[in-house]
């Protein structure tokens, strides 16, 4: 049996799965942060700090203002999550063989030479060699998985294909509905490896197929996915937000063409250097090129573009003010403005 979904239904399912189907808490706590990360399954770590590092921005888009120090404590000191050199944070209870990105806290070196050095050192090493990068005293430390993963999480052998199926089910929960390529890409799995495992999941009754209005390819539907009748969301999205990782999926779901142009020569950019899409309700309705001017405590609006209408300017202004306040910036202003105040933003 193949479930038929309208494009609007697919969009609302996807947004709910990504944590946009609920109002912001009055005060975001560690529990909210934990639940958000587990719902997503991972966060991409990207320290491009034009506005805010992506792994901090993603929870903000779903929860509103929160304590970043509490986030760091949860991720790096609680033992509940792990960091990979593959720039992702995930839940460590995945058996290590479920993915080529080894689950560890902090991580198992993927580089053979570093493995050898770590074994010889008898303890953790900084990410950078002494004298070749950040001071080792402030750098993150990395060690062999066997020395940091509890034995009970290393003792269970997981067959390779079983691990792939597990990851695809996690990806399906994070997407609600997605094509084979959508689900495979979430954990950087080759689509050729994903398709046989998806077929097995369908045959086993764990992952039903779905036909989405306007999609050329068949979709796969999380059987537990639910969505409200409407989405009451207002959020600026980091370019590295998992909702918009797959640019073809963004186009299919939202009719929104998007690319990151930070490394594109200025004269060839269609929009701007660091452009954040703006989600309002269940649609991407604007994009804004931002820059945090920390020296002068200002959030600069370098450029803005609306998808067909400007009636959403007030909502965008509200979110920009909230983002600026959370970042400790006292003013949000157009880059061309001469004076700075909390009300300088004009559309």
Short mmCIF file of C-alpha atoms in Angstrom, two decimals:
data_model
loop_
_atom_site.label_atom_id
_atom_site.label_comp_id
_atom_site.label_asym_id
_atom_site.label_seq_id
_atom_site.Cartn_x
_atom_site.Cartn_y
_atom_site.Cartn_z
CA UNK A 1 0.00 0.00 0.00
CA UNK A 2 1.26 3.45 -0.95
CA UNK A 3 0.06 6.48 1.03
CA UNK A 4 -0.80 9.58 -0.99
CA UNK A 5 0.11 12.97 0.44
CA UNK A 6 -0.49 16.48 -0.79
CA UNK A 7 2.53 18.75 -0.90
CA UNK A 8 1.13 20.78 2.00
CA UNK A 9 0.71 17.62 4.09
CA UNK A 10 4.27 16.50 3.32
CA UNK A 11 5.62 19.93 4.23
CA UNK A 12 3.80 20.02 7.57
CA UNK A 13 4.87 16.48 8.39
CA UNK A 14 8.49 17.38 7.64
CA UNK A 15 8.38 20.57 9.71
CA UNK A 16 6.85 18.76 12.67
CA UNK A 17 9.48 16.01 12.47
CA UNK A 18 12.14 18.73 12.56
CA UNK A 19 10.71 20.35 15.68
CA UNK A 20 8.78 23.24 14.16
CA UNK A 21 5.31 21.96 15.03
CA UNK A 22 5.26 23.45 18.51
CA UNK A 23 5.43 26.90 20.10
CA UNK A 24 8.61 28.07 21.78
CA UNK A 25 8.83 27.29 25.49
CA UNK A 26 8.63 30.27 27.83
CA UNK A 27 12.11 29.34 28.98
CA UNK A 28 14.20 26.82 27.07
CA UNK A 29 15.83 24.36 29.47
CA UNK A 30 18.42 21.60 29.15
CA UNK A 31 15.55 19.15 28.72
CA UNK A 32 14.33 21.10 25.69
CA UNK A 33 17.83 21.10 24.22
CA UNK A 34 18.23 17.37 24.82
CA UNK A 35 14.85 16.58 23.25
CA UNK A 36 15.61 18.74 20.23
CA UNK A 37 18.94 17.05 19.51
CA UNK A 38 17.46 13.59 19.94
CA UNK A 39 14.55 14.49 17.67
CA UNK A 40 16.95 15.58 14.93
CA UNK A 41 19.35 12.68 15.48
CA UNK A 42 22.37 14.89 14.87
CA UNK A 43 23.62 18.44 14.52
CA UNK A 44 26.15 19.62 12.00
CA UNK A 45 29.00 21.45 13.68
CA UNK A 46 30.03 24.43 11.63
CA UNK A 47 31.98 27.25 13.23
CA UNK A 48 31.49 29.84 10.49
CA UNK A 49 30.76 32.71 12.84
CA UNK A 50 29.43 35.35 10.45
CA UNK A 51 26.26 35.35 12.55
CA UNK A 52 26.36 32.36 14.90
CA UNK A 53 27.91 28.90 14.73
CA UNK A 54 25.41 26.48 13.17
CA UNK A 55 25.24 24.03 16.08
CA UNK A 56 24.08 26.86 18.34
CA UNK A 57 21.71 28.35 15.77
CA UNK A 58 19.75 25.17 15.05
CA UNK A 59 18.26 24.83 18.57
CA UNK A 60 17.56 28.59 18.64
CA UNK A 61 15.47 28.25 15.47
CA UNK A 62 13.27 25.68 17.22
CA UNK A 63 13.28 26.85 20.84
CA UNK A 64 14.05 30.55 20.82
CA UNK A 65 16.62 32.01 23.23
CA UNK A 66 18.50 29.55 25.43
CA UNK A 67 21.70 29.41 27.47
CA UNK A 68 24.59 28.43 25.22
CA UNK A 69 26.71 27.52 28.24
CA UNK A 70 24.06 24.96 29.17
CA UNK A 71 24.25 23.58 25.61
CA UNK A 72 28.04 23.18 25.88
CA UNK A 73 27.72 21.46 29.24
CA UNK A 74 25.10 19.06 27.86
CA UNK A 75 27.14 18.19 24.78
CA UNK A 76 30.66 18.07 26.14
CA UNK A 77 30.34 17.17 29.82
CA UNK A 78 27.17 15.15 30.32
CA UNK A 79 28.36 12.04 28.45
CA UNK A 80 25.02 11.86 26.61
CA UNK A 81 26.26 12.92 23.19
CA UNK A 82 29.31 12.49 21.00
CA UNK A 83 31.24 14.63 18.59
CA UNK A 84 32.62 13.25 15.32
CA UNK A 85 35.31 14.68 13.12
CA UNK A 86 32.62 14.36 10.47
CA UNK A 87 31.13 17.55 11.97
CA UNK A 88 28.11 15.94 13.54
CA UNK A 89 26.80 15.42 17.05
CA UNK A 90 24.87 12.23 17.62
CA UNK A 91 23.62 9.89 20.27
CA UNK A 92 26.36 7.51 21.49
CA UNK A 93 24.10 4.52 21.98
CA UNK A 94 24.35 3.73 18.28
CA UNK A 95 26.62 0.69 18.13
CA UNK A 96 29.89 1.87 16.54
CA UNK A 97 29.50 -0.34 13.49
CA UNK A 98 26.20 1.25 12.46
CA UNK A 99 28.03 3.96 10.60
CA UNK A 100 31.45 4.71 9.23
CA UNK A 101 31.40 7.79 11.43
CA UNK A 102 32.46 6.09 14.64
CA UNK A 103 30.29 6.90 17.65
CA UNK A 104 32.52 7.86 20.55
CA UNK A 105 33.04 10.58 23.07
CA UNK A 106 34.90 12.46 21.79
CA UNK A 107 35.68 10.13 18.83
CA UNK A 108 37.86 7.43 17.41
CA UNK A 109 40.49 8.80 15.09
CA UNK A 110 39.73 7.95 11.47
CA UNK A 111 43.33 8.73 10.54
CA UNK A 112 45.60 5.69 10.87
CA UNK A 113 48.64 7.77 11.85
CA UNK A 114 46.69 9.49 14.63
CA UNK A 115 45.43 6.12 15.85
CA UNK A 116 49.01 4.97 16.14
CA UNK A 117 50.04 8.14 17.98
CA UNK A 118 47.08 7.90 20.34
CA UNK A 119 47.95 4.31 21.24
CA UNK A 120 51.57 5.26 21.80
CA UNK A 121 50.62 8.31 23.89
CA UNK A 122 48.45 6.22 26.18
CA UNK A 123 45.88 8.99 26.44
CA UNK A 124 43.89 11.64 24.58
CA UNK A 125 45.50 14.03 22.12
CA UNK A 126 44.48 17.51 20.94
CA UNK A 127 42.92 17.85 17.52
CA UNK A 128 45.99 19.74 16.32
CA UNK A 129 49.64 18.82 16.61
CA UNK A 130 51.56 21.08 19.05
CA UNK A 131 52.73 24.19 17.25
CA UNK A 132 50.45 23.62 14.27
CA UNK A 133 47.16 25.02 15.47
CA UNK A 134 45.22 26.11 18.54
CA UNK A 135 46.94 25.82 21.88
CA UNK A 136 46.52 22.22 23.09
CA UNK A 137 45.44 23.50 26.50
CA UNK A 138 42.26 24.95 24.98
CA UNK A 139 41.80 22.57 22.10
CA UNK A 140 39.32 19.69 22.23
CA UNK A 141 40.86 16.33 23.07
CA UNK A 142 40.27 13.16 21.05
CA UNK A 143 40.91 9.57 22.01
CA UNK A 144 40.40 6.01 20.82
CA UNK A 145 36.84 4.73 20.95
CA UNK A 146 37.89 1.76 23.06
CA UNK A 147 39.02 4.10 25.81
CA UNK A 148 35.96 6.33 25.92
CA UNK A 149 32.92 4.24 24.90
CA UNK A 150 31.51 2.23 27.83
CA UNK A 151 32.06 -1.50 27.38
CA UNK A 152 28.33 -2.25 27.24
CA UNK A 153 28.06 -0.10 24.11
CA UNK A 154 31.00 -1.81 22.42
CA UNK A 155 30.17 -5.41 23.26
CA UNK A 156 27.18 -5.83 20.96
CA UNK A 157 28.16 -6.69 17.41
CA UNK A 158 25.90 -5.08 14.82
CA UNK A 159 25.79 -6.54 11.35
CA UNK A 160 26.61 -3.91 8.71
CA UNK A 161 23.26 -4.03 6.88
CA UNK A 162 21.37 -3.89 10.17
CA UNK A 163 23.28 -0.74 11.02
CA UNK A 164 22.30 0.80 7.70
CA UNK A 165 18.65 -0.01 8.30
CA UNK A 166 18.84 1.56 11.76
CA UNK A 167 20.26 4.78 10.36
CA UNK A 168 17.65 4.94 7.62
CA UNK A 169 14.86 4.56 10.17
CA UNK A 170 16.40 7.39 12.19
CA UNK A 171 16.57 9.48 9.04
CA UNK A 172 12.93 8.69 8.26
CA UNK A 173 11.91 9.92 11.72
CA UNK A 174 13.83 13.15 11.16
CA UNK A 175 12.24 13.68 7.72
CA UNK A 176 8.74 12.24 8.28
CA UNK A 177 8.67 11.65 4.53
CA UNK A 178 11.59 11.60 2.11
CA UNK A 179 13.00 10.02 -1.01
CA UNK A 180 15.76 7.42 -0.93
CA UNK A 181 18.31 10.14 -1.61
CA UNK A 182 16.88 12.36 1.16
CA UNK A 183 17.15 9.61 3.76
CA UNK A 184 20.56 8.38 2.63
CA UNK A 185 22.06 11.86 2.64
CA UNK A 186 21.05 12.57 6.24
CA UNK A 187 23.83 10.30 7.52
CA UNK A 188 26.04 10.68 4.44
CA UNK A 189 25.22 7.20 3.18
CA UNK A 190 25.69 6.36 -0.52
CA UNK A 191 22.22 6.09 -2.05
CA UNK A 192 23.28 2.86 -3.75
CA UNK A 193 23.78 1.30 -0.31
CA UNK A 194 20.54 2.77 1.00
CA UNK A 195 18.12 1.49 -1.63
CA UNK A 196 18.44 -2.26 -0.86
CA UNK A 197 18.03 -1.55 2.87
CA UNK A 198 14.98 0.63 2.21
CA UNK A 199 13.47 -2.19 0.17
CA UNK A 200 14.01 -4.53 3.13
CA UNK A 201 12.38 -2.05 5.50
CA UNK A 202 9.36 -1.75 3.20
CA UNK A 203 9.06 -5.53 2.86
CA UNK A 204 9.32 -5.90 6.63
CA UNK A 205 6.49 -3.43 7.18
CA UNK A 206 8.71 -0.94 9.04
CA UNK A 207 8.73 1.86 6.48
CA UNK A 208 5.75 2.32 4.14
CA UNK A 209 5.98 4.00 0.77
CA UNK A 210 4.35 7.33 0.02
CA UNK A 211 3.48 9.26 -3.11
CA UNK A 212 3.85 13.02 -2.64
CA UNK A 213 2.14 15.50 -4.92
CA UNK A 214 4.62 16.83 -7.48
CA UNK A 215 7.46 14.46 -6.57
CA UNK A 216 8.86 12.33 -9.35
CA UNK A 217 10.39 9.78 -6.99
CA UNK A 218 8.62 7.57 -4.49
CA UNK A 219 8.85 8.64 -0.85
CA UNK A 220 9.21 6.70 2.39
CA UNK A 221 6.96 7.63 5.31
CA UNK A 222 7.70 7.34 9.00
CA UNK A 223 4.64 5.37 10.23
CA UNK A 224 4.58 7.40 13.47
CA UNK A 225 4.74 10.79 11.76
CA UNK A 226 2.02 13.23 12.73
CA UNK A 227 1.37 16.85 11.88
CA UNK A 228 -1.00 19.56 13.10
CA UNK A 229 -3.48 21.22 10.78
CA UNK A 230 -1.23 24.25 10.62
CA UNK A 231 2.33 25.18 11.55
CA UNK A 232 2.77 28.30 13.67
CA UNK A 233 6.48 28.79 13.12
CA UNK A 234 8.66 31.86 12.69
CA UNK A 235 12.36 31.06 12.41
CA UNK A 236 15.57 32.17 10.76
CA UNK A 237 17.48 29.11 9.54
CA UNK A 238 21.22 28.61 9.51
CA UNK A 239 22.57 27.55 6.10
CA UNK A 240 23.59 24.33 7.88
CA UNK A 241 20.19 23.58 9.42
CA UNK A 242 19.15 19.95 8.78
CA UNK A 243 15.78 21.16 7.47
CA UNK A 244 17.53 22.69 4.46
CA UNK A 245 20.65 20.53 4.01
CA UNK A 246 19.35 18.95 0.82
CA UNK A 247 18.81 21.80 -1.62
CA UNK A 248 16.76 19.65 -4.08
CA UNK A 249 14.50 18.66 -1.17
CA UNK A 250 14.06 22.32 -0.19
CA UNK A 251 12.97 23.05 -3.75
CA UNK A 252 10.57 20.08 -3.79
CA UNK A 253 9.00 20.84 -0.40
CA UNK A 254 8.97 24.63 -0.39
CA UNK A 255 9.46 25.75 -3.98
CA UNK A 256 12.46 27.67 -2.62
CA UNK A 257 15.73 27.72 -4.55
CA UNK A 258 18.62 28.00 -2.11
CA UNK A 259 22.37 27.75 -2.10
CA UNK A 260 25.16 28.96 0.18
CA UNK A 261 27.22 31.60 -1.61
CA UNK A 262 29.84 32.36 1.03
CA UNK A 263 32.59 30.97 -1.21
CA UNK A 264 31.14 32.37 -4.43
CA UNK A 265 32.93 35.49 -5.78
CA UNK A 266 30.85 38.59 -4.89
CA UNK A 267 30.17 39.49 -8.51
CA UNK A 268 28.66 36.03 -9.15
CA UNK A 269 26.36 35.87 -6.11
CA UNK A 270 22.64 35.91 -6.75
CA UNK A 271 21.85 37.05 -3.22
CA UNK A 272 24.52 37.48 -0.56
CA UNK A 273 27.43 36.00 1.35
CA UNK A 274 25.67 34.48 4.38
CA UNK A 275 21.97 34.23 3.63
CA UNK A 276 19.48 32.76 6.10
CA UNK A 277 16.06 31.62 4.86
CA UNK A 278 13.08 32.80 6.93
CA UNK A 279 10.38 30.25 7.79
CA UNK A 280 6.92 31.61 8.54
CA UNK A 281 4.11 29.15 9.08
CA UNK A 282 4.85 26.26 6.74
CA UNK A 283 6.57 28.32 4.03
CA UNK A 284 9.99 29.80 3.35
CA UNK A 285 8.94 33.34 2.52
CA UNK A 286 12.11 35.44 2.67
CA UNK A 287 15.88 35.36 2.87
CA UNK A 288 18.21 37.78 4.63
CA UNK A 289 21.96 38.31 4.38
CA UNK A 290 23.26 38.92 7.90
CA UNK A 291 26.50 39.77 9.64
CA UNK A 292 27.18 40.12 13.35
CA UNK A 293 29.22 43.28 13.98
CA UNK A 294 30.34 42.28 17.47
CA UNK A 295 32.76 45.16 17.93
CA UNK A 296 29.87 47.63 17.68
CA UNK A 297 27.24 45.23 19.08
CA UNK A 298 25.11 45.34 15.95
CA UNK A 299 23.38 42.73 13.81
CA UNK A 300 23.76 44.05 10.28
CA UNK A 301 21.14 43.35 7.63
CA UNK A 302 23.28 43.37 4.49
CA UNK A 303 20.40 42.44 2.18
CA UNK A 304 16.87 41.06 2.22
CA UNK A 305 14.62 39.43 -0.34
CA UNK A 306 10.96 38.45 -0.11
CA UNK A 307 9.34 35.61 -2.01
CA UNK A 308 6.55 37.52 -3.76
CA UNK A 309 5.19 39.64 -0.91
CA UNK A 310 6.36 42.00 1.83
CA UNK A 311 3.49 41.43 4.25
CA UNK A 312 5.83 39.32 6.37
CA UNK A 313 8.28 42.15 7.06
CA UNK A 314 7.00 42.67 10.62
CA UNK A 315 7.42 38.97 11.48
CA UNK A 316 10.94 38.95 10.05
CA UNK A 317 11.80 42.11 11.98
CA UNK A 318 10.62 40.47 15.22
CA UNK A 319 12.82 37.42 14.64
CA UNK A 320 15.84 39.54 13.79
CA UNK A 321 15.39 41.51 16.99
CA UNK A 322 15.13 38.25 18.98
CA UNK A 323 18.26 36.85 17.32
CA UNK A 324 20.22 40.04 17.93
CA UNK A 325 19.21 40.12 21.59
CA UNK A 326 20.17 36.47 22.08
CA UNK A 327 23.58 37.14 20.52
CA UNK A 328 24.14 40.08 22.87
CA UNK A 329 23.86 42.65 20.09
CA UNK A 330 22.05 45.82 21.12
CA UNK A 331 20.93 46.92 17.66
CA UNK A 332 19.61 45.44 14.44
CA UNK A 333 20.13 47.72 11.49
CA UNK A 334 20.48 47.92 7.76
CA UNK A 335 24.15 48.04 6.84
CA UNK A 336 23.67 51.38 5.09
CA UNK A 337 22.13 53.01 8.18
CA UNK A 338 24.29 55.57 9.98
CA UNK A 339 22.92 55.36 13.49
CA UNK A 340 22.32 52.30 15.61
CA UNK A 341 19.32 51.69 17.81
CA UNK A 342 17.00 48.83 18.57
CA UNK A 343 14.50 50.17 16.07
CA UNK A 344 16.79 50.91 13.14
CA UNK A 345 15.61 47.94 11.10
CA UNK A 346 13.45 49.16 8.23
CA UNK A 347 11.81 47.23 5.40
#
